[in-house]
Coordinates of C-alpha atoms and ligand atoms in Angstrom, one line a residue:
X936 CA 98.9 77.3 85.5
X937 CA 101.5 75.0 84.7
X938 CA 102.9 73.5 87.8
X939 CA 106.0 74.1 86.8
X940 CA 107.2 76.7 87.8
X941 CA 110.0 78.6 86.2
X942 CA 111.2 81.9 87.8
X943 CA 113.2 84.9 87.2
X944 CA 114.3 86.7 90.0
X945 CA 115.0 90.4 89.8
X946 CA 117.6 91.0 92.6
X947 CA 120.0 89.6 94.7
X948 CA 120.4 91.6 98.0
X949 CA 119.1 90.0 101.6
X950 CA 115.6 88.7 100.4
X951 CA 116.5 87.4 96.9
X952 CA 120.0 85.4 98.0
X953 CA 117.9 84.3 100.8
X954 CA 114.8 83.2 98.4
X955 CA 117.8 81.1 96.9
X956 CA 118.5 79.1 100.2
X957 CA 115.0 78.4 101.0
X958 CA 114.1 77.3 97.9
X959 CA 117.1 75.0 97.8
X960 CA 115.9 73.4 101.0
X961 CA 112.7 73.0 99.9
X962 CA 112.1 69.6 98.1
X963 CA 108.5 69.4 97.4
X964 CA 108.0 72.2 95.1
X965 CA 108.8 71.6 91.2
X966 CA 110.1 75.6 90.6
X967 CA 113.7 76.5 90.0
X968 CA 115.3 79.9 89.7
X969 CA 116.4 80.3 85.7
X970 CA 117.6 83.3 85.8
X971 CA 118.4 86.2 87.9
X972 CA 118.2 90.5 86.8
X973 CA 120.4 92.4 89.1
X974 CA 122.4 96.0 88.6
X975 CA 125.9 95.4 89.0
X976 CA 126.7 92.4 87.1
X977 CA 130.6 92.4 88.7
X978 CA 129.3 91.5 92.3
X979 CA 130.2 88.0 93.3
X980 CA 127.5 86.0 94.6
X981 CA 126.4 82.4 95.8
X982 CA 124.7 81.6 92.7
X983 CA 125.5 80.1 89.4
X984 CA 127.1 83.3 87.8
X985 CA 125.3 81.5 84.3
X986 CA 121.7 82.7 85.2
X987 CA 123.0 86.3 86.4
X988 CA 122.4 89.2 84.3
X989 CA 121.4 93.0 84.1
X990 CA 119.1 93.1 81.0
X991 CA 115.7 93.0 82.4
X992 CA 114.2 91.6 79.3
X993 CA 116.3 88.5 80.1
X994 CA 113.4 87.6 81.9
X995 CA 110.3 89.6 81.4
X996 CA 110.5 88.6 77.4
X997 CA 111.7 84.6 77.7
X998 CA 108.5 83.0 77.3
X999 CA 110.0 80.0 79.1
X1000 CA 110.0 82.3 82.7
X1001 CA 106.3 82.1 84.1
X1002 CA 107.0 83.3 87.8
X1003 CA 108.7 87.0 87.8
X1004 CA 109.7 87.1 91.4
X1005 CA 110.6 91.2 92.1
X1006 CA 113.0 91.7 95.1
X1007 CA 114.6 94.9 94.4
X1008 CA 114.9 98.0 96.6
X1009 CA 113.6 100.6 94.1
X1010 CA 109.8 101.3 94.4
X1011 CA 110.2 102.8 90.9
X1012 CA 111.9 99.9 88.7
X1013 CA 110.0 97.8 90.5
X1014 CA 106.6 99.3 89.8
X1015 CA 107.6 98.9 85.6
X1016 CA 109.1 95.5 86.3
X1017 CA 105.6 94.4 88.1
X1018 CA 103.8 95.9 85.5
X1019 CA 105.4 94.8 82.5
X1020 CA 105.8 91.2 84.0
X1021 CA 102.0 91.0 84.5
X1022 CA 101.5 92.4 81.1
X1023 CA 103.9 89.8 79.1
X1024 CA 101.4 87.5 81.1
X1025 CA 103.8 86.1 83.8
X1026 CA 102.3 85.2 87.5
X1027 CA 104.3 88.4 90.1
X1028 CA 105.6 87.5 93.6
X1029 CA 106.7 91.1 95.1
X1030 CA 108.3 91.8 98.6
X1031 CA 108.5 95.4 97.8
X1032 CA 105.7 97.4 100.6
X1033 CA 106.4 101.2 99.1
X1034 CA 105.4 100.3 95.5
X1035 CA 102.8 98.4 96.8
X1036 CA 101.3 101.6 99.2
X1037 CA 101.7 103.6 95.8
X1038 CA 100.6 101.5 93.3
X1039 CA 98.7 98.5 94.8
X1040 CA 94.9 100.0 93.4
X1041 CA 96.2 99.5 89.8
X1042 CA 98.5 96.7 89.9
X1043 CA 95.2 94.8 91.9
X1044 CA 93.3 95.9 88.2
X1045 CA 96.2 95.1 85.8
X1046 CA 96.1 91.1 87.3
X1047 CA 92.7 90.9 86.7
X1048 CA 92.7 92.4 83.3
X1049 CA 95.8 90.1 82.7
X1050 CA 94.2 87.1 84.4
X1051 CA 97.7 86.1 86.3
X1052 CA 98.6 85.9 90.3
X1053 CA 100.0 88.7 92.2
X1054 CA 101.2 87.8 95.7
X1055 CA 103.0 90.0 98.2
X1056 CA 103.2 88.3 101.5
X1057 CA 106.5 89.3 102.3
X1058 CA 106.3 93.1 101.7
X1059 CA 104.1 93.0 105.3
X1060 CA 105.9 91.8 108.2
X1061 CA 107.8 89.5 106.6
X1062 CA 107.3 85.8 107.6
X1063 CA 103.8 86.4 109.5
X1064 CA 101.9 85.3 107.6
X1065 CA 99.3 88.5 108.3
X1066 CA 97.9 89.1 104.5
X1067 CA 96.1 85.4 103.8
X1068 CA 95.0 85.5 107.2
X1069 CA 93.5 88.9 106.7
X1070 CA 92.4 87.8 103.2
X1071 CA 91.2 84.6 104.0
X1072 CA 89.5 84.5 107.9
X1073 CA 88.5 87.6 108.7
X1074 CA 86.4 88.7 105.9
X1075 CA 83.2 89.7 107.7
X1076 CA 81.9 92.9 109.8
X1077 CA 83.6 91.6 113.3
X1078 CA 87.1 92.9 112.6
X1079 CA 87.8 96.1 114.2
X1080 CA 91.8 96.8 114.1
X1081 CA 94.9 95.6 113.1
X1082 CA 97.5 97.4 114.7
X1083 CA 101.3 96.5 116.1
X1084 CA 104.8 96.1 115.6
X1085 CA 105.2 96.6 111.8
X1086 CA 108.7 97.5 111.8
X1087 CA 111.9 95.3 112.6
X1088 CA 114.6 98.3 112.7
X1089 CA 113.0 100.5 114.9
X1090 CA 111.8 97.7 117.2
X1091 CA 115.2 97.1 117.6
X1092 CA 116.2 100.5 118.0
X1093 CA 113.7 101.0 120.8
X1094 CA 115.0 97.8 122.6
X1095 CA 118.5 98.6 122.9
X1096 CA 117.4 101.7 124.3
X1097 CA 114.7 100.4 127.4
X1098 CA 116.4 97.0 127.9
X1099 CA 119.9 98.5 127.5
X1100 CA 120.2 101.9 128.4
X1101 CA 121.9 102.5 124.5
X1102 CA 122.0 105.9 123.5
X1103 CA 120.0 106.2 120.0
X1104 CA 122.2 107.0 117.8
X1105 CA 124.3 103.4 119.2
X1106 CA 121.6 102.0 118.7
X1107 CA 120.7 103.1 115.3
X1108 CA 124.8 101.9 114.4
X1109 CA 124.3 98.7 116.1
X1110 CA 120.9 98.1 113.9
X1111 CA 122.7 99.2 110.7
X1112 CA 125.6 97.0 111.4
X1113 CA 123.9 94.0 111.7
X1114 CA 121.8 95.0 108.6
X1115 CA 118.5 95.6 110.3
X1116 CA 118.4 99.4 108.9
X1117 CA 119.8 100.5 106.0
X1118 CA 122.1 103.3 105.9
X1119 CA 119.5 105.9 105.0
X1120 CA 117.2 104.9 108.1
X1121 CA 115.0 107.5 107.5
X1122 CA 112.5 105.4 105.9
X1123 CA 112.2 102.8 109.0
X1124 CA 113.0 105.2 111.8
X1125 CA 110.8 108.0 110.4
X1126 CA 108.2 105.2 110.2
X1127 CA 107.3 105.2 106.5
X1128 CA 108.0 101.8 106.1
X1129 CA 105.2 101.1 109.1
X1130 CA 103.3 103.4 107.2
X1131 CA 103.5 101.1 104.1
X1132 CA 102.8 97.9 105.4
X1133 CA 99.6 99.6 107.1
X1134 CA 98.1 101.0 103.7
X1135 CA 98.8 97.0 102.2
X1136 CA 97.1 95.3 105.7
X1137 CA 93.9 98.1 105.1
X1138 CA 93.1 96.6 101.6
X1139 CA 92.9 93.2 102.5
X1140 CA 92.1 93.9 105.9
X1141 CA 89.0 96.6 105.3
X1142 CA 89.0 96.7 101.7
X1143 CA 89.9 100.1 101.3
X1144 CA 92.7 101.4 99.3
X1145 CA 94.4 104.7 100.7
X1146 CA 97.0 107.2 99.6
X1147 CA 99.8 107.4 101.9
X1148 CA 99.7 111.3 101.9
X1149 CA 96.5 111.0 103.8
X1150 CA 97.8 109.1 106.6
X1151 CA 99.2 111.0 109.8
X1152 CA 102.7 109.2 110.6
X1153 CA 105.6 109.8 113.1
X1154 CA 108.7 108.2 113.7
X1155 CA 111.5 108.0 116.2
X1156 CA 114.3 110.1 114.7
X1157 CA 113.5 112.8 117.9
X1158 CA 113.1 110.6 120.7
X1159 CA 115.5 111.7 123.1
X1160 CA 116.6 110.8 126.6
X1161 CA 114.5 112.6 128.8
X1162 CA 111.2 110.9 126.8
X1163 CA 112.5 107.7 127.8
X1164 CA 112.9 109.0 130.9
X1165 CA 109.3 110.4 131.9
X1166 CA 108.3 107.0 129.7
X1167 CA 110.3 104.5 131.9
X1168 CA 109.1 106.5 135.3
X1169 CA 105.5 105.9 134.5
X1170 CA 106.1 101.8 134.1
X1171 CA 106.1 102.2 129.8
X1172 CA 108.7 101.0 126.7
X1173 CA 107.7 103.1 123.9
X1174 CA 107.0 100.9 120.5
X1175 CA 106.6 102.3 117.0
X1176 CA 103.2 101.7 116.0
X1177 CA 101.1 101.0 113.0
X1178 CA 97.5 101.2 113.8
X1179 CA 94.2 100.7 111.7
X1180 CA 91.0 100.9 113.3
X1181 CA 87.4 100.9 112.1
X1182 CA 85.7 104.1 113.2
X1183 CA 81.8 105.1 114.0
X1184 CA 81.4 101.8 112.2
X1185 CA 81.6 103.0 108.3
X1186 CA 84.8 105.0 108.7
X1187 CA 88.3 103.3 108.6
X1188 CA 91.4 105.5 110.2
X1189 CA 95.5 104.7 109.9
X1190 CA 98.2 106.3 111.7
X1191 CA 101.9 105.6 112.3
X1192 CA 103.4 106.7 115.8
X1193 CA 105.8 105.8 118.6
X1194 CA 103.3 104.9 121.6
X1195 CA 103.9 104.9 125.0
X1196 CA 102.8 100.8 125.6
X1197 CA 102.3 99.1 129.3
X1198 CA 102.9 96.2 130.0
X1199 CA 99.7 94.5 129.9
X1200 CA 99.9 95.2 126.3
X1201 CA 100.6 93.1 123.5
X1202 CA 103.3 95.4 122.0
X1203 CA 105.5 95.7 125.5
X1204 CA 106.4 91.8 124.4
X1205 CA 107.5 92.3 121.0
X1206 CA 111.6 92.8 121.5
X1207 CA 114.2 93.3 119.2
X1208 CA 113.7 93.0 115.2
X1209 CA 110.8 91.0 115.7
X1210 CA 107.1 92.0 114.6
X1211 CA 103.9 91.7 116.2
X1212 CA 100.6 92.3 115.0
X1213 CA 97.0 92.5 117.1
X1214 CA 93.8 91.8 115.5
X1215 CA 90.9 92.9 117.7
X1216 CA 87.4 92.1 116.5
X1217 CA 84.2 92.1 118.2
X1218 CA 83.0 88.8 119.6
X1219 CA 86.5 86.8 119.3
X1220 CA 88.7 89.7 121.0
X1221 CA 92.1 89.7 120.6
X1222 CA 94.5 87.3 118.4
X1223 CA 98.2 88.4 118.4
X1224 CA 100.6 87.1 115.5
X1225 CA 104.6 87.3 116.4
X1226 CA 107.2 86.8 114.4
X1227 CA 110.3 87.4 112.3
X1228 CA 109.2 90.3 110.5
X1229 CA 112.8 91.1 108.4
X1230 CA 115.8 89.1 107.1
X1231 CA 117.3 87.0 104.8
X1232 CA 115.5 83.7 105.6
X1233 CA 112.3 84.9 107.1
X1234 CA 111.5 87.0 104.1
X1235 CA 113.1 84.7 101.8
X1236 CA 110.5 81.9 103.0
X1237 CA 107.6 84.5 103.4
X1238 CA 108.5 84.5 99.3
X1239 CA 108.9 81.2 98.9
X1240 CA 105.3 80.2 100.5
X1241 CA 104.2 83.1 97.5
X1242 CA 105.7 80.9 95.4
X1243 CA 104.1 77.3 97.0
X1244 CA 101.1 79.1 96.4
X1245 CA 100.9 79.4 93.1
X1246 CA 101.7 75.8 92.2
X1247 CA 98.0 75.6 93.5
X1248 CA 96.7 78.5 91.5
X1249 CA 96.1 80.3 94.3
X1250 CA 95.2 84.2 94.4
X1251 CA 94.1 86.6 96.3
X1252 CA 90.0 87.4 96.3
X1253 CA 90.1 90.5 98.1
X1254 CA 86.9 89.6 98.9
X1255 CA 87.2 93.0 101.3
X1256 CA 86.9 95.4 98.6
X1257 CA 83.8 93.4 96.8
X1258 CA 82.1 93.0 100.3
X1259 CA 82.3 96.5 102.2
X1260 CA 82.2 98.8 99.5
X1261 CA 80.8 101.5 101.6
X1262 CA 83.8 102.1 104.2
X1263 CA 85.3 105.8 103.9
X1264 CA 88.7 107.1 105.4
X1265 CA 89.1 109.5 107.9
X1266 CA 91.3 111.7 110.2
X1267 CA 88.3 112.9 112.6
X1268 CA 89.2 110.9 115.7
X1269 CA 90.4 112.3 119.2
X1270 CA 93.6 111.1 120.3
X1271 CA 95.6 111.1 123.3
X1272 CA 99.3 112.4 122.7
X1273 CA 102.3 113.0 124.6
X1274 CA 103.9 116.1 123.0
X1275 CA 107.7 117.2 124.0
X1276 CA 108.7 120.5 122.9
X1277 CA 111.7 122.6 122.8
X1278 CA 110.5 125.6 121.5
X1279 CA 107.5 127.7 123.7
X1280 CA 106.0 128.8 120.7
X1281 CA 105.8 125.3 119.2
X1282 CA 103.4 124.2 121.4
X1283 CA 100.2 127.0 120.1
X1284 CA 100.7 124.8 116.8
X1285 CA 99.2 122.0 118.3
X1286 CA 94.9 122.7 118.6
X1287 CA 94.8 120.5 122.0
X1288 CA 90.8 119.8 123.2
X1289 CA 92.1 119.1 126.6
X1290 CA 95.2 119.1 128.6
X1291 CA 95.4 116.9 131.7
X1292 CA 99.9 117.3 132.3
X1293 CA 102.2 119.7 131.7
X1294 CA 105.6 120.5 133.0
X1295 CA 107.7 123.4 131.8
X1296 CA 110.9 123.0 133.1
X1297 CA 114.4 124.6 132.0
X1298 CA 115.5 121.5 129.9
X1299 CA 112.2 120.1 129.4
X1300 CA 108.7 121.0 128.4
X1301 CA 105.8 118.1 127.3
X1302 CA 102.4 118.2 127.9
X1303 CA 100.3 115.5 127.7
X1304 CA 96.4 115.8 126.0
X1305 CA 93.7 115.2 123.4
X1306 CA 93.4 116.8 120.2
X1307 CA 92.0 115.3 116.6
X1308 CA 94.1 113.6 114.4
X1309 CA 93.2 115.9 111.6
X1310 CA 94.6 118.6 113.5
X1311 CA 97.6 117.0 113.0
X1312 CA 97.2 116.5 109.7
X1313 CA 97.4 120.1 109.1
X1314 CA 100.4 121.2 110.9
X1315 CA 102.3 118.1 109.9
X1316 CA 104.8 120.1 107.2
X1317 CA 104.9 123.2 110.2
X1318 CA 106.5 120.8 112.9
X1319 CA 109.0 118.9 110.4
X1320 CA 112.5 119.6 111.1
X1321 CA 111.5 121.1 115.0
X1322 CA 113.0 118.9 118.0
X1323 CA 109.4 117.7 119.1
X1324 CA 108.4 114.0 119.8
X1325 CA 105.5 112.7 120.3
X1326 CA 103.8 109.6 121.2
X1327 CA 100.3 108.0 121.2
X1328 CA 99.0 107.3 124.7
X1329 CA 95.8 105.4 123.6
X1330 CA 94.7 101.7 122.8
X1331 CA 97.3 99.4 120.6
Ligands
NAP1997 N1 115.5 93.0 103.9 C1 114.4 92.6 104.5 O1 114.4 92.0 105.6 C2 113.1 92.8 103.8 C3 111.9 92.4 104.5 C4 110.7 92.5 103.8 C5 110.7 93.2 102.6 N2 111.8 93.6 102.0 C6 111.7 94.2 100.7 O2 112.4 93.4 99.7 C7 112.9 94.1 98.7 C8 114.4 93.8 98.6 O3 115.1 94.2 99.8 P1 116.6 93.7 100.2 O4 116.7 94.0 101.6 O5 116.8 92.3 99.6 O6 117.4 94.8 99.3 P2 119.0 94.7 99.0 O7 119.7 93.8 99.9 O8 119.4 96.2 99.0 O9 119.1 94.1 97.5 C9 118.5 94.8 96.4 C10 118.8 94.0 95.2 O10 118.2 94.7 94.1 C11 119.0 94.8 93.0 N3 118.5 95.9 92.2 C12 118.3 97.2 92.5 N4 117.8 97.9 91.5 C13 117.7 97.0 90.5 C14 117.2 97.1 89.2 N5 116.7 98.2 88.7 N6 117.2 96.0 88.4 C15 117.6 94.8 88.8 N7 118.1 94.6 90.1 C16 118.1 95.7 90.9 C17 120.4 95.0 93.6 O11 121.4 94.6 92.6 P3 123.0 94.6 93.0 O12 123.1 93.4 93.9 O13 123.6 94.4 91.7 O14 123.3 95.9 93.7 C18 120.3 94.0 94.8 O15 120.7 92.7 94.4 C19 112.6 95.6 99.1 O16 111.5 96.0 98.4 C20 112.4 95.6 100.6 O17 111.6 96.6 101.0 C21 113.0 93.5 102.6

């Protein structure tokens, strides 16, 4: 492509006004920001108010724009800006992880057919650079799991609470307050956006593309104190967790859940709104990446380094899905929960293979034991809504 690079930005929020600072600082790279799609065109902002403007065809039809960065927090617009972008023949940098889990399958088709770049690094993680490495270094039959800290919020969330005795829903104010969660949390806290980032890490990761609805996931919204209690008494933090993990070698299973993490593990170090991801492999064991993985200038650069990249035509080969070809999902696999209940008759919903603790107490009531993850797949709609928490006990 021509190196060049002229862009139009669609949004303005935390990620795009940070794009604008990086790229500002950054000398080397001939791109600029022409122009700049938002919704409310009234907002002031720290941008030329010349390039701002609400008409999306300001960019997607000016011939002149060959970069369509998409930083907008509607999974929906987005998915029709991507699309049409890649279709007027324009190179796509997206940050945006639930159109992605949605739509990735197809958008992966339309830059072929369309012969342009699509690059996402910053819809995973943010500034870890976890995707290229994925993509790039460990693309044969040694890597086992990815798993980790996907989630910035709720990381945070957690730490107030074990390093700071915070009560959650303090916690959850102090987080939205300094813009780590939005003000409908439910998305980070119920740990969809974990689940997100997990269905983009599996495709370049495994080569595999599944549909979120398969997935089992759990979030924190229930935790309450007397889990951090019985938690904290045993020596753990708890950490929400993405995890993806090759199984019976030609099986690939994802789930999403707070885990009870020791400190030997890699998780117990990850504090605050920072991520961290584990790759485990066979022969080279364990590699841990840590970083930023939220924010104005961590995303922002995570963008900008999309952006870098394509001054050097670079794209991705997903050289995953041409080389395994034979992996299928599944939910068979034998878990180790902690389960806290309120209600007695709660607990016959869950099909438990084994129980090795149980108290039953006036105020409290948790067992702890193993039962298949596609047993929880099939009560997952029965247990919404009922104060029960539970955590994974097994491996990060
Ligand atoms: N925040 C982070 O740390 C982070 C990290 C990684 C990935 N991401 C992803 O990055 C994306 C942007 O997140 P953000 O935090 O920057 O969001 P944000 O602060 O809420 O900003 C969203 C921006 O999108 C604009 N917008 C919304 N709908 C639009 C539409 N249909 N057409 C044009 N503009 C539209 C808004 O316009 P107005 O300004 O006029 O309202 C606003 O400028 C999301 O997909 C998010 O998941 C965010």
């Amino acid at each position: 492509m021509s190196k060049k690079l002229k862009i139009g930005v669609f949004g303005f929020g935390v990620v795009g006004s940070g794009l604008a600072h990086v790229l500002k600082n950054s000398k080397g790279l001939d791109a600029s920001i022409v122009r700049v799609c938002v919704k409310d065109a009234g907002k002031i902002r720290d941008i030329d108010p010349d390039l701002i403007t609400v008409n999306p065809d300001d960019i997607l039809n000016d011939p002149e724009i060959n970069v369509v960065v998409e930083l907008i927090d509607d999974a929906d617009a987005a998915y029709q800006i991507v699309k049409t972008a890649m279709q007027n023949g324009k190179h796509v940098v997206s940050a945006n992880k639930k159109m992605l889990a949605y739509h990735i399958e197809e958008l992966i088709q339309l830059q072929w057919k369309y012969k342009v770049s699509f690059l996402y690094e910053a819809s995973a993680c943010g500034s870890i650079p976890i995707i290229r490495n994925l993509e790039e270094y460990y693309d044969n039959d040694l890597l086992q799991s990815v798993s980790g800290v996907l989630n910035g919020s709720s990381n945070y969330i957690l730490t107030k609470i074990f390093n700071e005795n915070l009560d959650y829903n303090l916690a959850l104010k102090e987080a939205q307050d300094l813009g780590f969660a939005e003000s409908d949390p439910t998305s980070d806290v119920g740990g969809f956006d974990t689940l997100y980032k997990l269905i983009i890490l599996t495709v370049h990761g495994f080569g595999l593309f599944v549909h979120p609805d398969e997935v089992f996931n759990a979030g924190i919204a229930n935790l309450s104190p007397k889990d951090i209690e019985l938690a904290s008494q045993k020596g753990y933090k708890i950490r929400l967790l993405g995890k993806v993990t090759k199984v019976n070698g030609n099986h690939v299973n994802l789930f999403v859940a707070p885990k009870f993490v020791k400190p030997q593990e890699h998780a117990y170090t990850v504090e605050s709104h920072y991520n961290g991801v584990l790759i485990q492999g066979n022969f080279y064991d364990n590699q841990f990446m840590y970083g930023k993985g939220a924010g104005s200038h961590p995303t922002g650069s995570a963008v900008l380094s999309d952006i870098t990249a394509l001054a050097y035509d670079y794209k991705y080969e997903y050289k995953k899905l041409k080389y395994y070809g034979g992996l299928e999902y599944t939910n068979d696999m034998d878990v180790e929960i902690y389960l806290r209940y309120t209600d007695k008759n709660d607990l016959a919903l869950f099909n438990f293979k084994e129980i090795s603790e149980s108290l039953i107490a006036k105020d409290f009531n948790y067992v702890i034991g193993t039962l298949n993850l596609s047993e929880l797949i099939k009560i997952r709609k029965q247990i919404e809504g009922k104060d029960i928490f539970l955590a994974y006990l097994g491996e990060e």
